[in-house]
Coordinates of C-alpha atoms in Angstrom, one line a residue:
X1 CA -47.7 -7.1 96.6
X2 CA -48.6 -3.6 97.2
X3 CA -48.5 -1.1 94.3
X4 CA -45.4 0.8 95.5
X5 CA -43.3 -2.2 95.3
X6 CA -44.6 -3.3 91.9
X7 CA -43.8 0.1 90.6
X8 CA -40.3 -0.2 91.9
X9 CA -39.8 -4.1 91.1
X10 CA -41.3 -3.0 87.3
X11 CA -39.2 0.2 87.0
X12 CA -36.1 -1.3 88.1
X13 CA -36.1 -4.0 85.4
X14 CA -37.4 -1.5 82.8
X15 CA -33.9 0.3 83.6
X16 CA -32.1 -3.0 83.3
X17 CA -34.1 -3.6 80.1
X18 CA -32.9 -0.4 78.5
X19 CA -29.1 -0.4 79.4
X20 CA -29.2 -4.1 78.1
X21 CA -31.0 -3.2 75.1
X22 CA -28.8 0.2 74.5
X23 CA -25.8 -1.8 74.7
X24 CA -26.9 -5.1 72.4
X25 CA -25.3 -5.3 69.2
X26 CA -27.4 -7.9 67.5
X27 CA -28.5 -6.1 63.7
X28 CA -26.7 -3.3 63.8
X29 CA -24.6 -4.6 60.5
X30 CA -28.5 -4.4 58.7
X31 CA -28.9 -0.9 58.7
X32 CA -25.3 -0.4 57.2
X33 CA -26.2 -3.2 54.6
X34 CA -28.9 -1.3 53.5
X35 CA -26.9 1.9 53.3
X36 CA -24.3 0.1 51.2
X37 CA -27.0 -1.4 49.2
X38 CA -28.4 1.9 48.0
X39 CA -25.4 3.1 47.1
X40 CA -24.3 0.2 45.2
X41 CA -27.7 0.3 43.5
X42 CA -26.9 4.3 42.9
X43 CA -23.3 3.6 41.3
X44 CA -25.0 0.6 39.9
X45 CA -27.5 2.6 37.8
X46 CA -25.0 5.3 37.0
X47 CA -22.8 2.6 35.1
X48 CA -25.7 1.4 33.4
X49 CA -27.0 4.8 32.4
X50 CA -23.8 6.0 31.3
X51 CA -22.7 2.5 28.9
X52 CA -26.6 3.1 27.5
X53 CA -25.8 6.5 26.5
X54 CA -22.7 5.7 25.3
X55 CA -23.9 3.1 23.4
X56 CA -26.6 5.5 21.7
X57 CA -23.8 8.0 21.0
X58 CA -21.6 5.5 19.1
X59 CA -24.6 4.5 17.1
X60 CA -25.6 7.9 16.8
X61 CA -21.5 9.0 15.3
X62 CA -21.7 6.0 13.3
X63 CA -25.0 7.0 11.1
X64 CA -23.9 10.8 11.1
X65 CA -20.7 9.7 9.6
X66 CA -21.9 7.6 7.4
X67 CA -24.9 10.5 6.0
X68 CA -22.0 13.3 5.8
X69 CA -20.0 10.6 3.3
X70 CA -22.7 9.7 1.6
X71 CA -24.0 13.4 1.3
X72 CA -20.3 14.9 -0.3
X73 CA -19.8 12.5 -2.8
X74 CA -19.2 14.6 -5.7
X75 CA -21.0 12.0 -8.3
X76 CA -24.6 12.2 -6.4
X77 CA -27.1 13.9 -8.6
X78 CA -29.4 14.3 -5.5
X79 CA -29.1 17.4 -3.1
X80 CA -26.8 16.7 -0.6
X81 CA -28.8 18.1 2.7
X82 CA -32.0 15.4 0.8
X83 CA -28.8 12.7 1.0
X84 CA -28.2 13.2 4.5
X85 CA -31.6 13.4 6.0
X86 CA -32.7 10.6 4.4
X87 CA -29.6 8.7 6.3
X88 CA -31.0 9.8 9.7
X89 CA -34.9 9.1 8.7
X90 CA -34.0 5.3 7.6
X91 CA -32.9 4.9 11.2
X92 CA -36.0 6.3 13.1
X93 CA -34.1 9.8 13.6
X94 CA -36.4 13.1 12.8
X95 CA -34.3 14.9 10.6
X96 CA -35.8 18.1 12.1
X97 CA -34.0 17.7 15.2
X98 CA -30.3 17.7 13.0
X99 CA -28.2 20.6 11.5
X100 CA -27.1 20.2 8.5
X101 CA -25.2 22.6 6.5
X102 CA -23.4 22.1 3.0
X103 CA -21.2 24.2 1.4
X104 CA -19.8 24.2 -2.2
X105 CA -17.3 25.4 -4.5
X106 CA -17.6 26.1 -7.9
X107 CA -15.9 27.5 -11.2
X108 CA -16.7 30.6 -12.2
X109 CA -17.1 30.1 -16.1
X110 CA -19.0 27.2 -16.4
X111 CA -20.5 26.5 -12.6
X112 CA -18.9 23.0 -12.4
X113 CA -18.8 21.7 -8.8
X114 CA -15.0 21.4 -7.6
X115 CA -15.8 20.7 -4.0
X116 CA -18.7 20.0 -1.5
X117 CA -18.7 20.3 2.5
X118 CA -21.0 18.6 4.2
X119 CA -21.4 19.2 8.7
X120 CA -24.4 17.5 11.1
X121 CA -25.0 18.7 14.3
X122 CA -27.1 17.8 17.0
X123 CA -27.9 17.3 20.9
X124 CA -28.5 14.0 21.7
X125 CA -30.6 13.6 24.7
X126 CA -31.9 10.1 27.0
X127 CA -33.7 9.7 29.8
X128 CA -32.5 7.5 32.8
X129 CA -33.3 5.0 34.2
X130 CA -31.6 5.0 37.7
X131 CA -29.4 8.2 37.6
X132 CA -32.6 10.2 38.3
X133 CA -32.6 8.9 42.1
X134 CA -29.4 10.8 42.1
X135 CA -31.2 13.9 40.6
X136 CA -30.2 13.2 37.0
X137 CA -33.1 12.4 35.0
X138 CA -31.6 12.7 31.6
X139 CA -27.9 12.6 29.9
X140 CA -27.1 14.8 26.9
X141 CA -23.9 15.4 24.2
X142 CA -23.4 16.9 21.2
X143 CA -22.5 15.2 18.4
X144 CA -21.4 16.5 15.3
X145 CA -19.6 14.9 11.9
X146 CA -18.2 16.7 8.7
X147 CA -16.6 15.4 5.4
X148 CA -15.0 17.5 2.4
X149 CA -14.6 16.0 -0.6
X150 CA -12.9 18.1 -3.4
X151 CA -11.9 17.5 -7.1
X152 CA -8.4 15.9 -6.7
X153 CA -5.6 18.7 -7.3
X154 CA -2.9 15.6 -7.7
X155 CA 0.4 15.7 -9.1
X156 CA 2.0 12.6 -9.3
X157 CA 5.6 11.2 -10.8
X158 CA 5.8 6.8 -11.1
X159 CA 9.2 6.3 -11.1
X160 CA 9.7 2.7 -12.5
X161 CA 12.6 0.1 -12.8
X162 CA 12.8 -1.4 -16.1
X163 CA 16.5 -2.8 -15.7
X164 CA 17.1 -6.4 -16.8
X165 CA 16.5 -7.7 -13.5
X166 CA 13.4 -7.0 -14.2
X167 CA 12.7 -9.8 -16.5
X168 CA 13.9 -12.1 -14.1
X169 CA 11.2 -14.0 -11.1
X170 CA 11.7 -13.8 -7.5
X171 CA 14.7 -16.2 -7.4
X172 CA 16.0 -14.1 -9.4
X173 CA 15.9 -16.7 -12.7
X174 CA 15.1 -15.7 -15.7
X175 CA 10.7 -15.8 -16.2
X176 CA 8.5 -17.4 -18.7
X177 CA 6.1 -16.3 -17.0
X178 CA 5.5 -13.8 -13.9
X179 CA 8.0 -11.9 -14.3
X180 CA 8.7 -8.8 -12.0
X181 CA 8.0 -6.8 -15.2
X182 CA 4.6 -8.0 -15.9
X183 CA 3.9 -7.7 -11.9
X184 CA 4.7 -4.0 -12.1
X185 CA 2.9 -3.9 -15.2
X186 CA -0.3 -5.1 -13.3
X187 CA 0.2 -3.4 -10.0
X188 CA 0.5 0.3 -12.4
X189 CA -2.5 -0.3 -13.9
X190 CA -4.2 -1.1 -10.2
X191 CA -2.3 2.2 -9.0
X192 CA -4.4 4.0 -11.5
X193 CA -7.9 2.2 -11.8
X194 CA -7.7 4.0 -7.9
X195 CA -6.3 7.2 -8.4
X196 CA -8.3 8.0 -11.5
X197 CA -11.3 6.0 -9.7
X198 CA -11.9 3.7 -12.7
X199 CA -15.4 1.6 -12.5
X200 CA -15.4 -1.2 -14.7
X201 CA -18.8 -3.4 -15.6
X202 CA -19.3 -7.0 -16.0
X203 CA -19.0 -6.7 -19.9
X204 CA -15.4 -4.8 -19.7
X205 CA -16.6 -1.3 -19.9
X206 CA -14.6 1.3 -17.7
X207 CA -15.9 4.6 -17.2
X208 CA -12.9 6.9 -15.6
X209 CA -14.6 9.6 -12.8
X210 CA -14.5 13.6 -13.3
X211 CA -13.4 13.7 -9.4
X212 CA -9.9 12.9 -11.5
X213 CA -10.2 15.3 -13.7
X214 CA -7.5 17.5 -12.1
X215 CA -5.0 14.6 -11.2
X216 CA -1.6 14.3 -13.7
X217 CA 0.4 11.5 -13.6
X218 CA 4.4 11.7 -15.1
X219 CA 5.7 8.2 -15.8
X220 CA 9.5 7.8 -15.7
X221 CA 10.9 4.6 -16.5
X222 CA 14.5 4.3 -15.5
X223 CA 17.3 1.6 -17.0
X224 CA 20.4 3.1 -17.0
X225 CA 19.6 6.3 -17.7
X226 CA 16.3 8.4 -18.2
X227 CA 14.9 9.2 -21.4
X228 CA 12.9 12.3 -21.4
X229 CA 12.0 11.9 -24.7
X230 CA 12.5 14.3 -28.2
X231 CA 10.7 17.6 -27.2
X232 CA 12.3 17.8 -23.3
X233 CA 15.5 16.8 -24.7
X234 CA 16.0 19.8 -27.0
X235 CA 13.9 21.9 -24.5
X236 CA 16.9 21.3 -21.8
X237 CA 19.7 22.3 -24.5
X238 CA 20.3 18.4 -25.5
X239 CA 22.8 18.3 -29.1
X240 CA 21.7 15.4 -31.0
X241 CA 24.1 13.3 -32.8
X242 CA 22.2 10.0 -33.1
X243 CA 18.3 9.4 -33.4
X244 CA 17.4 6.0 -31.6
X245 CA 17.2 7.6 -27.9
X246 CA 16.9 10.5 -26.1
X247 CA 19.3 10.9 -22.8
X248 CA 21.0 14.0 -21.7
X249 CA 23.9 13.4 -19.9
X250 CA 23.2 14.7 -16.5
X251 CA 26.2 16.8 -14.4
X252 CA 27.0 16.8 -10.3
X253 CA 25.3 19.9 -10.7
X254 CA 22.4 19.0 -11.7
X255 CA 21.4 16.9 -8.3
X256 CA 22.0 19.8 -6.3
X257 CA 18.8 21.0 -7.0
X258 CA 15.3 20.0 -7.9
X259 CA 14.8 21.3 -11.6
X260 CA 15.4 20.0 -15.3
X261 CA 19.1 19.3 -15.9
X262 CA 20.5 22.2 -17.8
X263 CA 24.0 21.9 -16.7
X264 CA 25.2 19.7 -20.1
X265 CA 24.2 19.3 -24.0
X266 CA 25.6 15.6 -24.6
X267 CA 23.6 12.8 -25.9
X268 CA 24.0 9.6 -24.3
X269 CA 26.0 7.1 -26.7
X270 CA 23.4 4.3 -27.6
X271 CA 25.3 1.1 -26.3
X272 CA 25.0 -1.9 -23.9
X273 CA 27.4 -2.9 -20.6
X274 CA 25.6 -6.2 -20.5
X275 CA 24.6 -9.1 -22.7
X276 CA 21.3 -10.7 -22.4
X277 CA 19.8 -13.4 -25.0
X278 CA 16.2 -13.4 -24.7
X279 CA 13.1 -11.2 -26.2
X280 CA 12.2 -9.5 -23.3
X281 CA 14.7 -6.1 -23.3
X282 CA 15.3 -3.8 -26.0
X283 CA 19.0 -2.4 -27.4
X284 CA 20.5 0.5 -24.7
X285 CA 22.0 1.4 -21.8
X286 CA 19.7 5.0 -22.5
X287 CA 15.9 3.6 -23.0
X288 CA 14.7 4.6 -27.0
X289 CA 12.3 6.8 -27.4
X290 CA 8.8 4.4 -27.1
X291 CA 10.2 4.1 -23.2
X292 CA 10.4 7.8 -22.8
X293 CA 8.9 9.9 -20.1
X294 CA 5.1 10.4 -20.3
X295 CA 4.5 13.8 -18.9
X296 CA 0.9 15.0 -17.3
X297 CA -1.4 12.7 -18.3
X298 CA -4.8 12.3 -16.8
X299 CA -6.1 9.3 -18.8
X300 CA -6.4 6.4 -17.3
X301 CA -6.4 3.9 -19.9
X302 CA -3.5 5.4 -22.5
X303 CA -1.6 5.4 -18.9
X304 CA -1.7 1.5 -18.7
X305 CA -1.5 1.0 -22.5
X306 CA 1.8 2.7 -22.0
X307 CA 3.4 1.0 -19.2
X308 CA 2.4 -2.4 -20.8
X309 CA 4.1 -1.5 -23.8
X310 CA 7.2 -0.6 -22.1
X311 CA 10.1 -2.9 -23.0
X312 CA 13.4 -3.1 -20.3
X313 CA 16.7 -1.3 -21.3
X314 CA 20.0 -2.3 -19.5
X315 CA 21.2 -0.8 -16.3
X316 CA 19.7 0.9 -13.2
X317 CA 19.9 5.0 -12.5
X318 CA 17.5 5.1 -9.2
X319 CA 19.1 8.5 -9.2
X320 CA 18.6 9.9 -12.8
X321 CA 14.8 8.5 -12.2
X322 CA 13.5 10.3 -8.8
X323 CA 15.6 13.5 -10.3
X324 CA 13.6 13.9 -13.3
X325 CA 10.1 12.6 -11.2
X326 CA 10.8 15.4 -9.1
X327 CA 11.9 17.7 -11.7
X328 CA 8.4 17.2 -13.4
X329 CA 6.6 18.3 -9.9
X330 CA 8.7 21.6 -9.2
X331 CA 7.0 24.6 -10.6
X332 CA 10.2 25.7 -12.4
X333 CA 9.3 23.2 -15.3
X334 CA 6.2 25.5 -15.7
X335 CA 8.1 27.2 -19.1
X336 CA 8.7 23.5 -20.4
X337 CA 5.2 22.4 -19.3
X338 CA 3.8 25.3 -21.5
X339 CA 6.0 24.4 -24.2
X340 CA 5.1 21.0 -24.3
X341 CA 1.3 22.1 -24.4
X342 CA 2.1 24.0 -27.6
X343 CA 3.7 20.9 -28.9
X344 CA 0.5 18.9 -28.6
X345 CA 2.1 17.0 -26.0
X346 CA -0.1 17.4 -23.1
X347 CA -3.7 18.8 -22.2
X348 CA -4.3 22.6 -22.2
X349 CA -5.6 21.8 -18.7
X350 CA -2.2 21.0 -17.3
X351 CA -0.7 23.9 -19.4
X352 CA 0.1 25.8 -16.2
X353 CA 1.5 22.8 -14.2
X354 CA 3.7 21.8 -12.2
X355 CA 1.7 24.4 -9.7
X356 CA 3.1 25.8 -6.8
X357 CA 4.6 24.0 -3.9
X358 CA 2.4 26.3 -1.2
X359 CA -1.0 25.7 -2.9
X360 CA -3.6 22.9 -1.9
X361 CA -2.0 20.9 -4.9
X362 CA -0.7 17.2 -3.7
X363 CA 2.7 16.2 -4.8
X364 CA 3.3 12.7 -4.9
X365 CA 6.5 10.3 -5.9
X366 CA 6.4 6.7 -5.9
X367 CA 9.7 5.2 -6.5
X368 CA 10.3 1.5 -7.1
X369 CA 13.4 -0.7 -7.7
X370 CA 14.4 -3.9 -7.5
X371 CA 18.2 -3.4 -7.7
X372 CA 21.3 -2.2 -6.6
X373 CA 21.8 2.0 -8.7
X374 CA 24.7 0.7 -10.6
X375 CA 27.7 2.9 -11.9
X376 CA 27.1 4.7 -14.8
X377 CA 29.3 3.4 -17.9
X378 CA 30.4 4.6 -20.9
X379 CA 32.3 3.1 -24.1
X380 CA 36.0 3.9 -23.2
X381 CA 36.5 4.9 -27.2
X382 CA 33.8 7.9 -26.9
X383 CA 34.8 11.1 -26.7
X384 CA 32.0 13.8 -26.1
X385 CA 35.0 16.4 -26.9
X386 CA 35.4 14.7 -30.0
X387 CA 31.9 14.5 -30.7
X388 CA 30.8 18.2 -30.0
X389 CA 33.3 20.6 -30.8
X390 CA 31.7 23.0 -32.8
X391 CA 28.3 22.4 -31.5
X392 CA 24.6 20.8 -32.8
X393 CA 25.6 17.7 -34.9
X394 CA 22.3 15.8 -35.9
X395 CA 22.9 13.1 -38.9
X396 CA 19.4 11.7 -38.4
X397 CA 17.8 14.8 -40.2
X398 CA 20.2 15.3 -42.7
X399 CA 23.5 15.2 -44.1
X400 CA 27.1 16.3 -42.7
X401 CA 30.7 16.3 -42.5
X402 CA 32.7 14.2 -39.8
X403 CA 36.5 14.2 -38.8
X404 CA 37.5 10.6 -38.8
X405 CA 37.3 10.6 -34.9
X406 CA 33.5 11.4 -35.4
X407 CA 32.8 9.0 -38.3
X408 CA 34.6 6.2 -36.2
X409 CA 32.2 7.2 -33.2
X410 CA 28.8 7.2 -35.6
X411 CA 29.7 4.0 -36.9
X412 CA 30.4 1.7 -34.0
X413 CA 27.1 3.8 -32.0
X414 CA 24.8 4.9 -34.3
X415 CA 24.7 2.4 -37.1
X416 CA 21.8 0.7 -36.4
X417 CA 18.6 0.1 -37.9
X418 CA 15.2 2.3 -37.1
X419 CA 14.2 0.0 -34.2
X420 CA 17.7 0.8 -32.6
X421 CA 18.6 -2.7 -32.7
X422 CA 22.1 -3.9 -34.2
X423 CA 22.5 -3.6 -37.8
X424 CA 24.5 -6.7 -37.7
X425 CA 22.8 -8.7 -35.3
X426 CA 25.3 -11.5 -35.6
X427 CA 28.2 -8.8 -34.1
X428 CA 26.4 -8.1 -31.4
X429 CA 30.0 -7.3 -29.8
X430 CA 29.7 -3.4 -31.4
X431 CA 26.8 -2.5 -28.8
X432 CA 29.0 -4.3 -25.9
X433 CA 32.3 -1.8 -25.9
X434 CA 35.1 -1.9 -23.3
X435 CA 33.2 0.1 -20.8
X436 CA 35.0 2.5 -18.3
X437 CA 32.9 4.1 -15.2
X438 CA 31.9 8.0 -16.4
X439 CA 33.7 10.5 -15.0
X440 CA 33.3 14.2 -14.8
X441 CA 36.0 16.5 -13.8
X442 CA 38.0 13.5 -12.9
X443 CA 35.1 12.9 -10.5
X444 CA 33.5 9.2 -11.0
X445 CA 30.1 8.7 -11.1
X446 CA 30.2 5.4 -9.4
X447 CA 27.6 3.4 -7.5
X448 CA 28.4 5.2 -4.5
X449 CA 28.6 8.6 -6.0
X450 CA 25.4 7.9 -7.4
X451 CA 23.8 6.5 -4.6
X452 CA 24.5 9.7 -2.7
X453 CA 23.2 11.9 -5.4
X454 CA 19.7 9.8 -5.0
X455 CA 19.8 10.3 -1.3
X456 CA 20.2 14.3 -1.7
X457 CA 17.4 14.4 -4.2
X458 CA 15.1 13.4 -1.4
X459 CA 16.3 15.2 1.0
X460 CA 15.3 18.0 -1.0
X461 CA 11.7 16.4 -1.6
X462 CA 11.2 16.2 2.4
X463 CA 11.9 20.1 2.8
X464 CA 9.2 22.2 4.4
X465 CA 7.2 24.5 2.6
X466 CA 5.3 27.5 4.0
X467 CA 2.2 28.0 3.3
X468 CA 0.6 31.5 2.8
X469 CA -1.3 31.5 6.4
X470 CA 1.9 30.8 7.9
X471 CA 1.8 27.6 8.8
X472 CA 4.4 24.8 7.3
X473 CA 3.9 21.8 5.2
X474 CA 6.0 19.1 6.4
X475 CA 7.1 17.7 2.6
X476 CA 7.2 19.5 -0.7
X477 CA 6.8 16.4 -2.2
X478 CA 5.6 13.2 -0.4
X479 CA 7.6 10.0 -1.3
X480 CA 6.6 6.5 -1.5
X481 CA 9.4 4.2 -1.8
X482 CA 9.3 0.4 -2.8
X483 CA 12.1 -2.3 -2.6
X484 CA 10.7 -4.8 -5.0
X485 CA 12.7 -8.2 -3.9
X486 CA 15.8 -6.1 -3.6
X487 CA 19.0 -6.8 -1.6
X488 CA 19.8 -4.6 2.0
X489 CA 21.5 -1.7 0.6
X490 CA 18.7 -0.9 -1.5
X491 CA 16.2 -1.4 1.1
X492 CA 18.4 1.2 3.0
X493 CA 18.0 3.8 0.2
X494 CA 14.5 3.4 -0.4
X495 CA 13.9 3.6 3.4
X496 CA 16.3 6.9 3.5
X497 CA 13.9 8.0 0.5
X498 CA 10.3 7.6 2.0
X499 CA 9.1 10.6 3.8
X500 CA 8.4 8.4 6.8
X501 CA 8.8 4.9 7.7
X502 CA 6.0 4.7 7.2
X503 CA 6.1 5.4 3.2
X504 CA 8.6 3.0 2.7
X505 CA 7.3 -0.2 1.6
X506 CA 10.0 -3.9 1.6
X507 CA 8.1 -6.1 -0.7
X508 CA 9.5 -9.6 -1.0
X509 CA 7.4 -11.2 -2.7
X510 CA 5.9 -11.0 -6.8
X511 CA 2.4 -9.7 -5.1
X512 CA 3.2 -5.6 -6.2
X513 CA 0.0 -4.8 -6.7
X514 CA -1.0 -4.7 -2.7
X515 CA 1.3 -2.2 -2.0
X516 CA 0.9 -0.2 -5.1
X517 CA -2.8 -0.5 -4.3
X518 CA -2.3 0.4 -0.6
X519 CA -0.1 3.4 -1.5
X520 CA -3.6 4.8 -4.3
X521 CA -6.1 4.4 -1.8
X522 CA -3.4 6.8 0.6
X523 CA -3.4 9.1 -2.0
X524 CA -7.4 9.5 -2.8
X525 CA -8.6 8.2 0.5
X526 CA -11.6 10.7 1.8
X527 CA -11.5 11.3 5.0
X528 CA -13.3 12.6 7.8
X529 CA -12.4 16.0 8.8
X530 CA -14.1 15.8 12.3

């Protein structure tokens, strides 16, 4: 074949080669495959990169938190910042590369430490891996952490049932043991162990911390009324006419607002609506004076020694009790707090309590019941008119001269022997009178009446305060309310009482002392303020 045709022949099938080949398919999914591939390998990396870092973060949050706790505690001897650093140096972390700063407060006379600030800061950095064939070789945060711990500013009010249900176990029988008293009893002294942050050793030795130093507690026990005991009772204008208790009968008036009754002088008559025939209550609708209201007290242990020695009375005043807890929290008891410092009857350190409602003081009230608030009773034969027309009449501290109306009164209600008990205890039937329900102004202070009075007292503890930047503080005292094995319509008051859901606390079982415990470690808990 001559060269021309060869070149024609060889150029013709080179054209047919490069249409057929221009127009073959075959592969052409590879070079997309490996397209995708990259990219997957790319998103791929990213994902891993991004879970590593966040990974290192956690763990990083995790040991800065736990240095900033460490470093506030109050109790440490140590310097703070040494606290801290040490944290991050256990876990292979240069200190160098952290800020930390630590601020504290202290009193002016003697330098003791009232609160400590601790903050970390730092930027965590970490190289990639497979983000860097994006053009990310390295990811970075900051991470910070801070914790305040302060000497506890803490007013609190217990407000306890000790009603004859009380006595009974949670079928309602009457206990030989594990009663709903000695479960209360337990669950207190638990409450305070926290609050006061009591450490105990294996040979029975408890040590109570300074952190509690500026934390009161106000114990009211309620039966059917409230007994605020000798010195409040002639503080609020009370006329004594018999000596084995200490109740001031409270008016309407007084539940309209949050301070100490004032509104009347009369003593409670000391008698009983119901009969009971066992060891475990003492005589008294009004509790006697060794069940009186312990105001402001800051140590731990005489706290506990005097709920255990509390004995039950009859009745149940819900109503009387959260007025007088939050009576002892409003700053307008400041006068009677004072007085009752001169009186030896509280610390000079609490002299100027119940502090203001817009200061960084907590206010606490835990209320607990296990009944129904029942009407309040009175003998139908007494006669406060009878009883105080010309004013004070006190035959406890010496003698006097009674009509025969007031004789007749003394003698079926105050003859009694110094424990209070029945002279007689064979005619038990003179501390069990006809009873009517009381009334004031021909208005009846029945369960209802009552009820409603409870519910208005906290209202008044939910109201806002405003603090002096402005802003508002959403209760001026924060409630806790427990139904302790109590029927629905108490459940519904104590759940109208809590300042939230939240607070309220249904408890149907004898274990107290969880949610009494719960409800302390609320109070003191230390938290993390970033």
């Amino acid at each position: 074949m001559q060269p021309a045709s060869v070149c024609v022949v060889l150029c013709v099938s080179e054209k047919r080669f490069v249409r057929s080949f221009s127009r073959d398919e075959d592969g052409a999914l590879t070079y997309f495959s490996l397209v995708v591939f990259v990219i997957i390998l790319m998103v791929g990396g990213i994902a891993v990169d991004l879970a590593r870092f966040e990974a290192k973060r956690k763990h990083f949050q995790n040991i800065s938190d736990t240095a900033v706790l460490a470093a506030t505690n109050l109790q440490i001897a140590a310097d703070s910042k040494a606290v801290a650093e040490s944290y991050f140096a256990s876990h292979g972390i240069d200190p160098d590369t952290i800020q930390i700063d630590v601020e504290e407060a202290t009193t002016g006379d003697s330098g003791e430490l009232l609160s400590r600030s601790v903050s970390v800061k730092t930027d965590l950095r970490m190289k990639t891996l497979l983000m860097g064939l994006a053009g990310v070789p390295e990811l970075q945060s900051k991470v910070s952490g801070r914790a305040f711990e302060a000497v506890r500013n803490v007013e609190i009010s217990l407000v306890l049932d000790i009603s004859g249900s009380m006595r009974f176990d949670k079928d309602g029988n009457l206990a030989t043991v594990a009663s709903r008293a000695e479960k209360m009893r337990e669950a207190v002294a638990a409450f305070v162990d926290i609050v006061m942050d009591v450490q105990c050793d294996t040979d029975g030795n408890c040590t109570q911390s300074p952190q509690s130093r500026a934390t009161t507690i106000n114990v009211i026990p309620y039966a059917g009324h409230v007994n605020p005991g000798a010195d409040l009772f002639e503080m609020m204008g009370g006329e004594r006419w018999h000596a084995w208790s200490s109740c001031l009968e409270l008016s309407n008036d007084d539940f309209d607002h949050m301070d100490l009754p004032d509104a009347l002088p009369h003593q409670v008559p000391h008698f009983m609506e119901w009969a009971f025939h066992d060891e475990t209550m003492s005589w008294g609708w009004c509790p006697k004076d060794d069940a009186s209201i312990l105001v402001a007290e800051n140590d731990a242990q005489k706290i506990k020694d005097y709920v255990n020695n509390i004995r039950l009375h009859d009745g149940t005043a819900t109503h009387i009790g959260m007025k007088y807890g939050l009576a002892l929290l409003n700053p307008t008891s400041n006068d009677e707090f004072e007085e009752l410092y001169l009186r030896g009857q509280i610390a000079e350190e609490f002299r100027t309590r119940p502090a203001d409602f817009d200061t960084d003081v907590q206010k606490f009230v835990v209320l607990m019941t296990d009944g129904q608030t029942t009407d309040q009773f009175r003998p139908k034969d007494f006669d406060y008119d009878v009883l105080y027309p010309t004013g004070v009449l006190d035959p406890a501290v010496g003698s006097m001269e009674l009509s025969v109306d007031q004789a007749k009164i003394f003698d079926r209600y105050g003859s009694v022997t110094s424990d209070g008990n029945a002279a007689d205890p064979s005619v038990v039937e003179d501390f069990y009178p006809n009873t009517e329900t009381y009334k004031e102004n021909s208005v009846g202070h029945t369960r209802g009446h009552n009820v409603a009075n409870l519910r208005h007292q906290c209202n008044l503890a939910k109201q806002n305060v405003t603090m002096p930047d402005g802003s508002l503080k959403k209760d001026r005292v924060t409630v806790f309310s427990i139904a302790f094995l109590a029927p629905n319509a108490v459940k519904a008051d104590m759940r109208h009482c809590a300042s939230t859901p939240a607070h309220f606390n249904d408890v149907e079982t004898l274990d107290l002392t969880t949610t009494f415990s719960a409800i302390a470690r609320t109070i003191t808990q230390l938290r993390l303020t970033q």
